[in-house]
Amino acid sequence: MVSERLNQTQHKWACVQFIAEVSLLANCKPSDLKLALSLIADLANSENTTDEDENIFYQAE
């Protein structure tokens, strides 16, 4: 289970790196770069959506 999650994490960050490198090398238009950055943000945000991570946070009183 841990190795599976690690593989998923490595895959997501490889995707983030690929999107970032292609965006920079392609000299994208601002709108395309904004799309690439939103894809990166979505991938990064999806990293912390497991039930285990939800237990870390609690509502402040």
PDB file of N, CA and C in Angstrom:
ATOM      1  N   MET A   1       0.823  -1.191   0.000  1.00  0.00           N
ATOM      2  CA  MET A   1       0.000   0.000   0.000  1.00  0.00           C
ATOM      3  C   MET A   1       0.866   1.254   0.000  1.00  0.00           C
ATOM      4  N   VAL A   2       1.886   1.262   0.817  1.00  0.00           N
ATOM      5  CA  VAL A   2       2.762   2.428   0.878  1.00  0.00           C
ATOM      6  C   VAL A   2       3.490   2.603  -0.444  1.00  0.00           C
ATOM      7  N   SER A   3       3.974   1.499  -1.016  1.00  0.00           N
ATOM      8  CA  SER A   3       4.699   1.601  -2.283  1.00  0.00           C
ATOM      9  C   SER A   3       3.768   2.025  -3.412  1.00  0.00           C
ATOM     10  N   GLU A   4       2.508   1.586  -3.358  1.00  0.00           N
ATOM     11  CA  GLU A   4       1.545   1.999  -4.382  1.00  0.00           C
ATOM     12  C   GLU A   4       1.290   3.499  -4.300  1.00  0.00           C
ATOM     13  N   ARG A   5       1.134   4.005  -3.087  1.00  0.00           N
ATOM     14  CA  ARG A   5       0.905   5.442  -2.911  1.00  0.00           C
ATOM     15  C   ARG A   5       2.137   6.238  -3.334  1.00  0.00           C
ATOM     16  N   LEU A   6       3.314   5.704  -3.040  1.00  0.00           N
ATOM     17  CA  LEU A   6       4.552   6.365  -3.443  1.00  0.00           C
ATOM     18  C   LEU A   6       4.656   6.418  -4.960  1.00  0.00           C
ATOM     19  N   ASN A   7       4.291   5.334  -5.634  1.00  0.00           N
ATOM     20  CA  ASN A   7       4.313   5.313  -7.096  1.00  0.00           C
ATOM     21  C   ASN A   7       3.335   6.331  -7.669  1.00  0.00           C
ATOM     22  N   GLN A   8       2.159   6.445  -7.076  1.00  0.00           N
ATOM     23  CA  GLN A   8       1.183   7.428  -7.540  1.00  0.00           C
ATOM     24  C   GLN A   8       1.710   8.842  -7.345  1.00  0.00           C
ATOM     25  N   THR A   9       2.347   9.072  -6.214  1.00  0.00           N
ATOM     26  CA  THR A   9       2.917  10.386  -5.930  1.00  0.00           C
ATOM     27  C   THR A   9       4.022  10.714  -6.919  1.00  0.00           C
ATOM     28  N   GLN A  10       4.895   9.766  -7.172  1.00  0.00           N
ATOM     29  CA  GLN A  10       5.976   9.988  -8.129  1.00  0.00           C
ATOM     30  C   GLN A  10       5.421  10.262  -9.518  1.00  0.00           C
ATOM     31  N   HIS A  11       4.369   9.556  -9.896  1.00  0.00           N
ATOM     32  CA  HIS A  11       3.755   9.767 -11.208  1.00  0.00           C
ATOM     33  C   HIS A  11       3.165  11.168 -11.312  1.00  0.00           C
ATOM     34  N   LYS A  12       2.468  11.611 -10.279  1.00  0.00           N
ATOM     35  CA  LYS A  12       1.874  12.949 -10.298  1.00  0.00           C
ATOM     36  C   LYS A  12       2.939  14.024 -10.421  1.00  0.00           C
ATOM     37  N   TRP A  13       4.028  13.885  -9.652  1.00  0.00           N
ATOM     38  CA  TRP A  13       5.079  14.903  -9.706  1.00  0.00           C
ATOM     39  C   TRP A  13       5.854  14.840 -11.007  1.00  0.00           C
ATOM     40  N   ALA A  14       5.946  13.676 -11.627  1.00  0.00           N
ATOM     41  CA  ALA A  14       6.551  13.581 -12.952  1.00  0.00           C
ATOM     42  C   ALA A  14       5.683  14.318 -13.967  1.00  0.00           C
ATOM     43  N   CYS A  15       4.370  14.199 -13.828  1.00  0.00           N
ATOM     44  CA  CYS A  15       3.452  14.936 -14.705  1.00  0.00           C
ATOM     45  C   CYS A  15       3.593  16.439 -14.503  1.00  0.00           C
ATOM     46  N   VAL A  16       3.697  16.856 -13.255  1.00  0.00           N
ATOM     47  CA  VAL A  16       3.879  18.279 -12.954  1.00  0.00           C
ATOM     48  C   VAL A  16       5.157  18.788 -13.608  1.00  0.00           C
ATOM     49  N   GLN A  17       6.238  18.057 -13.457  1.00  0.00           N
ATOM     50  CA  GLN A  17       7.515  18.473 -14.032  1.00  0.00           C
ATOM     51  C   GLN A  17       7.431  18.520 -15.551  1.00  0.00           C
ATOM     52  N   PHE A  18       6.793  17.532 -16.166  1.00  0.00           N
ATOM     53  CA  PHE A  18       6.655  17.498 -17.620  1.00  0.00           C
ATOM     54  C   PHE A  18       5.863  18.698 -18.126  1.00  0.00           C
ATOM     55  N   ILE A  19       4.732  18.980 -17.497  1.00  0.00           N
ATOM     56  CA  ILE A  19       3.906  20.115 -17.914  1.00  0.00           C
ATOM     57  C   ILE A  19       4.691  21.412 -17.787  1.00  0.00           C
ATOM     58  N   ALA A  20       5.406  21.572 -16.688  1.00  0.00           N
ATOM     59  CA  ALA A  20       6.179  22.797 -16.470  1.00  0.00           C
ATOM     60  C   ALA A  20       7.281  22.949 -17.510  1.00  0.00           C
ATOM     61  N   GLU A  21       8.020  21.888 -17.789  1.00  0.00           N
ATOM     62  CA  GLU A  21       9.118  21.967 -18.741  1.00  0.00           C
ATOM     63  C   GLU A  21       8.623  22.226 -20.157  1.00  0.00           C
ATOM     64  N   VAL A  22       7.568  21.545 -20.573  1.00  0.00           N
ATOM     65  CA  VAL A  22       7.024  21.763 -21.913  1.00  0.00           C
ATOM     66  C   VAL A  22       6.498  23.186 -22.049  1.00  0.00           C
ATOM     67  N   SER A  23       5.844  23.677 -21.022  1.00  0.00           N
ATOM     68  CA  SER A  23       5.304  25.036 -21.059  1.00  0.00           C
ATOM     69  C   SER A  23       6.415  26.067 -21.212  1.00  0.00           C
ATOM     70  N   LEU A  24       7.503  25.872 -20.495  1.00  0.00           N
ATOM     71  CA  LEU A  24       8.616  26.819 -20.577  1.00  0.00           C
ATOM     72  C   LEU A  24       9.348  26.730 -21.910  1.00  0.00           C
ATOM     73  N   LEU A  25       9.563  25.523 -22.394  1.00  0.00           N
ATOM     74  CA  LEU A  25      10.297  25.345 -23.644  1.00  0.00           C
ATOM     75  C   LEU A  25       9.493  25.781 -24.862  1.00  0.00           C
ATOM     76  N   ALA A  26       8.192  25.694 -24.794  1.00  0.00           N
ATOM     77  CA  ALA A  26       7.341  26.005 -25.940  1.00  0.00           C
ATOM     78  C   ALA A  26       7.079  27.492 -26.099  1.00  0.00           C
ATOM     79  N   ASN A  27       7.538  28.301 -25.156  1.00  0.00           N
ATOM     80  CA  ASN A  27       7.251  29.740 -25.193  1.00  0.00           C
ATOM     81  C   ASN A  27       5.759  29.974 -25.414  1.00  0.00           C
ATOM     82  N   CYS A  28       4.970  29.429 -24.533  1.00  0.00           N
ATOM     83  CA  CYS A  28       3.511  29.469 -24.632  1.00  0.00           C
ATOM     84  C   CYS A  28       2.967  30.890 -24.580  1.00  0.00           C
ATOM     85  N   LYS A  29       1.781  31.020 -25.161  1.00  0.00           N
ATOM     86  CA  LYS A  29       1.027  32.262 -24.986  1.00  0.00           C
ATOM     87  C   LYS A  29       0.616  32.331 -23.519  1.00  0.00           C
ATOM     88  N   PRO A  30       0.343  33.526 -23.021  1.00  0.00           N
ATOM     89  CA  PRO A  30      -0.069  33.646 -21.615  1.00  0.00           C
ATOM     90  C   PRO A  30      -1.272  32.770 -21.263  1.00  0.00           C
ATOM     91  N   SER A  31      -2.230  32.654 -22.172  1.00  0.00           N
ATOM     92  CA  SER A  31      -3.410  31.832 -21.873  1.00  0.00           C
ATOM     93  C   SER A  31      -3.045  30.349 -21.770  1.00  0.00           C
ATOM     94  N   ASP A  32      -2.117  29.894 -22.622  1.00  0.00           N
ATOM     95  CA  ASP A  32      -1.676  28.498 -22.550  1.00  0.00           C
ATOM     96  C   ASP A  32      -0.867  28.239 -21.283  1.00  0.00           C
ATOM     97  N   LEU A  33      -0.051  29.209 -20.902  1.00  0.00           N
ATOM     98  CA  LEU A  33       0.729  29.066 -19.678  1.00  0.00           C
ATOM     99  C   LEU A  33      -0.190  29.030 -18.459  1.00  0.00           C
ATOM    100  N   LYS A  34      -1.248  29.852 -18.498  1.00  0.00           N
ATOM    101  CA  LYS A  34      -2.217  29.848 -17.399  1.00  0.00           C
ATOM    102  C   LYS A  34      -2.897  28.481 -17.299  1.00  0.00           C
ATOM    103  N   LEU A  35      -3.224  27.887 -18.430  1.00  0.00           N
ATOM    104  CA  LEU A  35      -3.822  26.550 -18.440  1.00  0.00           C
ATOM    105  C   LEU A  35      -2.848  25.520 -17.867  1.00  0.00           C
ATOM    106  N   ALA A  36      -1.588  25.597 -18.269  1.00  0.00           N
ATOM    107  CA  ALA A  36      -0.581  24.664 -17.752  1.00  0.00           C
ATOM    108  C   ALA A  36      -0.438  24.807 -16.241  1.00  0.00           C
ATOM    109  N   LEU A  37      -0.422  26.040 -15.764  1.00  0.00           N
ATOM    110  CA  LEU A  37      -0.299  26.261 -14.323  1.00  0.00           C
ATOM    111  C   LEU A  37      -1.524  25.755 -13.570  1.00  0.00           C
ATOM    112  N   SER A  38      -2.704  25.873 -14.176  1.00  0.00           N
ATOM    113  CA  SER A  38      -3.899  25.353 -13.501  1.00  0.00           C
ATOM    114  C   SER A  38      -3.878  23.823 -13.464  1.00  0.00           C
ATOM    115  N   LEU A  39      -3.341  23.186 -14.515  1.00  0.00           N
ATOM    116  CA  LEU A  39      -3.188  21.726 -14.498  1.00  0.00           C
ATOM    117  C   LEU A  39      -2.224  21.299 -13.393  1.00  0.00           C
ATOM    118  N   ILE A  40      -1.125  22.041 -13.265  1.00  0.00           N
ATOM    119  CA  ILE A  40      -0.156  21.746 -12.210  1.00  0.00           C
ATOM    120  C   ILE A  40      -0.805  21.916 -10.842  1.00  0.00           C
ATOM    121  N   ALA A  41      -1.567  22.990 -10.675  1.00  0.00           N
ATOM    122  CA  ALA A  41      -2.225  23.235  -9.388  1.00  0.00           C
ATOM    123  C   ALA A  41      -3.220  22.123  -9.062  1.00  0.00           C
ATOM    124  N   ASP A  42      -3.975  21.674 -10.061  1.00  0.00           N
ATOM    125  CA  ASP A  42      -4.929  20.588  -9.841  1.00  0.00           C
ATOM    126  C   ASP A  42      -4.222  19.295  -9.434  1.00  0.00           C
ATOM    127  N   LEU A  43      -3.125  18.986 -10.109  1.00  0.00           N
ATOM    128  CA  LEU A  43      -2.375  17.781  -9.755  1.00  0.00           C
ATOM    129  C   LEU A  43      -1.793  17.887  -8.351  1.00  0.00           C
ATOM    130  N   ALA A  44      -1.243  19.035  -8.030  1.00  0.00           N
ATOM    131  CA  ALA A  44      -0.657  19.220  -6.703  1.00  0.00           C
ATOM    132  C   ALA A  44      -1.725  19.167  -5.621  1.00  0.00           C
ATOM    133  N   ASN A  45      -2.882  19.749  -5.890  1.00  0.00           N
ATOM    134  CA  ASN A  45      -3.966  19.755  -4.914  1.00  0.00           C
ATOM    135  C   ASN A  45      -4.534  18.355  -4.706  1.00  0.00           C
ATOM    136  N   SER A  46      -4.566  17.557  -5.751  1.00  0.00           N
ATOM    137  CA  SER A  46      -5.119  16.207  -5.627  1.00  0.00           C
ATOM    138  C   SER A  46      -4.213  15.300  -4.803  1.00  0.00           C
ATOM    139  N   GLU A  47      -2.999  15.726  -4.544  1.00  0.00           N
ATOM    140  CA  GLU A  47      -2.062  14.932  -3.752  1.00  0.00           C
ATOM    141  C   GLU A  47      -2.526  14.784  -2.312  1.00  0.00           C
ATOM    142  N   ASN A  48      -3.235  15.758  -1.784  1.00  0.00           N
ATOM    143  CA  ASN A  48      -3.597  15.765  -0.363  1.00  0.00           C
ATOM    144  C   ASN A  48      -5.083  15.527  -0.134  1.00  0.00           C
ATOM    145  N   THR A  49      -5.675  14.599  -0.859  1.00  0.00           N
ATOM    146  CA  THR A  49      -7.112  14.384  -0.716  1.00  0.00           C
ATOM    147  C   THR A  49      -7.455  13.009  -0.149  1.00  0.00           C
ATOM    148  N   THR A  50      -6.531  12.365   0.529  1.00  0.00           N
ATOM    149  CA  THR A  50      -6.824  11.050   1.094  1.00  0.00           C
ATOM    150  C   THR A  50      -7.486  11.201   2.459  1.00  0.00           C
ATOM    151  N   ASP A  51      -8.147  10.150   2.902  1.00  0.00           N
ATOM    152  CA  ASP A  51      -8.803  10.174   4.211  1.00  0.00           C
ATOM    153  C   ASP A  51      -7.793  10.337   5.340  1.00  0.00           C
ATOM    154  N   GLU A  52      -6.621   9.743   5.180  1.00  0.00           N
ATOM    155  CA  GLU A  52      -5.592   9.860   6.210  1.00  0.00           C
ATOM    156  C   GLU A  52      -5.197  11.317   6.416  1.00  0.00           C
ATOM    157  N   ASP A  53      -5.084  12.058   5.321  1.00  0.00           N
ATOM    158  CA  ASP A  53      -4.693  13.462   5.412  1.00  0.00           C
ATOM    159  C   ASP A  53      -5.805  14.314   6.009  1.00  0.00           C
ATOM    160  N   GLU A  54      -7.046  13.918   5.799  1.00  0.00           N
ATOM    161  CA  GLU A  54      -8.161  14.689   6.338  1.00  0.00           C
ATOM    162  C   GLU A  54      -8.153  14.669   7.867  1.00  0.00           C
ATOM    163  N   ASN A  55      -7.618  13.619   8.464  1.00  0.00           N
ATOM    164  CA  ASN A  55      -7.581  13.511   9.921  1.00  0.00           C
ATOM    165  C   ASN A  55      -6.575  14.465  10.551  1.00  0.00           C
ATOM    166  N   ILE A  56      -5.672  15.006   9.762  1.00  0.00           N
ATOM    167  CA  ILE A  56      -4.662  15.931  10.281  1.00  0.00           C
ATOM    168  C   ILE A  56      -5.306  17.258  10.655  1.00  0.00           C
ATOM    169  N   PHE A  57      -6.257  17.679   9.848  1.00  0.00           N
ATOM    170  CA  PHE A  57      -6.867  18.991  10.029  1.00  0.00           C
ATOM    171  C   PHE A  57      -8.148  18.886  10.851  1.00  0.00           C
ATOM    172  N   TYR A  58      -8.419  19.904  11.612  1.00  0.00           N
ATOM    173  CA  TYR A  58      -9.643  19.947  12.391  1.00  0.00           C
ATOM    174  C   TYR A  58     -10.121  21.391  12.448  1.00  0.00           C
ATOM    175  N   GLN A  59     -11.394  21.560  12.696  1.00  0.00           N
ATOM    176  CA  GLN A  59     -11.980  22.890  12.727  1.00  0.00           C
ATOM    177  C   GLN A  59     -11.530  23.641  13.976  1.00  0.00           C
ATOM    178  N   ALA A  60     -11.073  24.850  13.777  1.00  0.00           N
ATOM    179  CA  ALA A  60     -10.649  25.685  14.910  1.00  0.00           C
ATOM    180  C   ALA A  60     -11.871  26.171  15.672  1.00  0.00           C
ATOM    181  N   GLU A  61     -11.725  26.292  16.970  1.00  0.00           N
ATOM    182  CA  GLU A  61     -12.836  26.762  17.802  1.00  0.00           C
ATOM    183  C   GLU A  61     -12.588  28.165  18.288  1.00  0.00           C
TER     184      GLU A  61
END
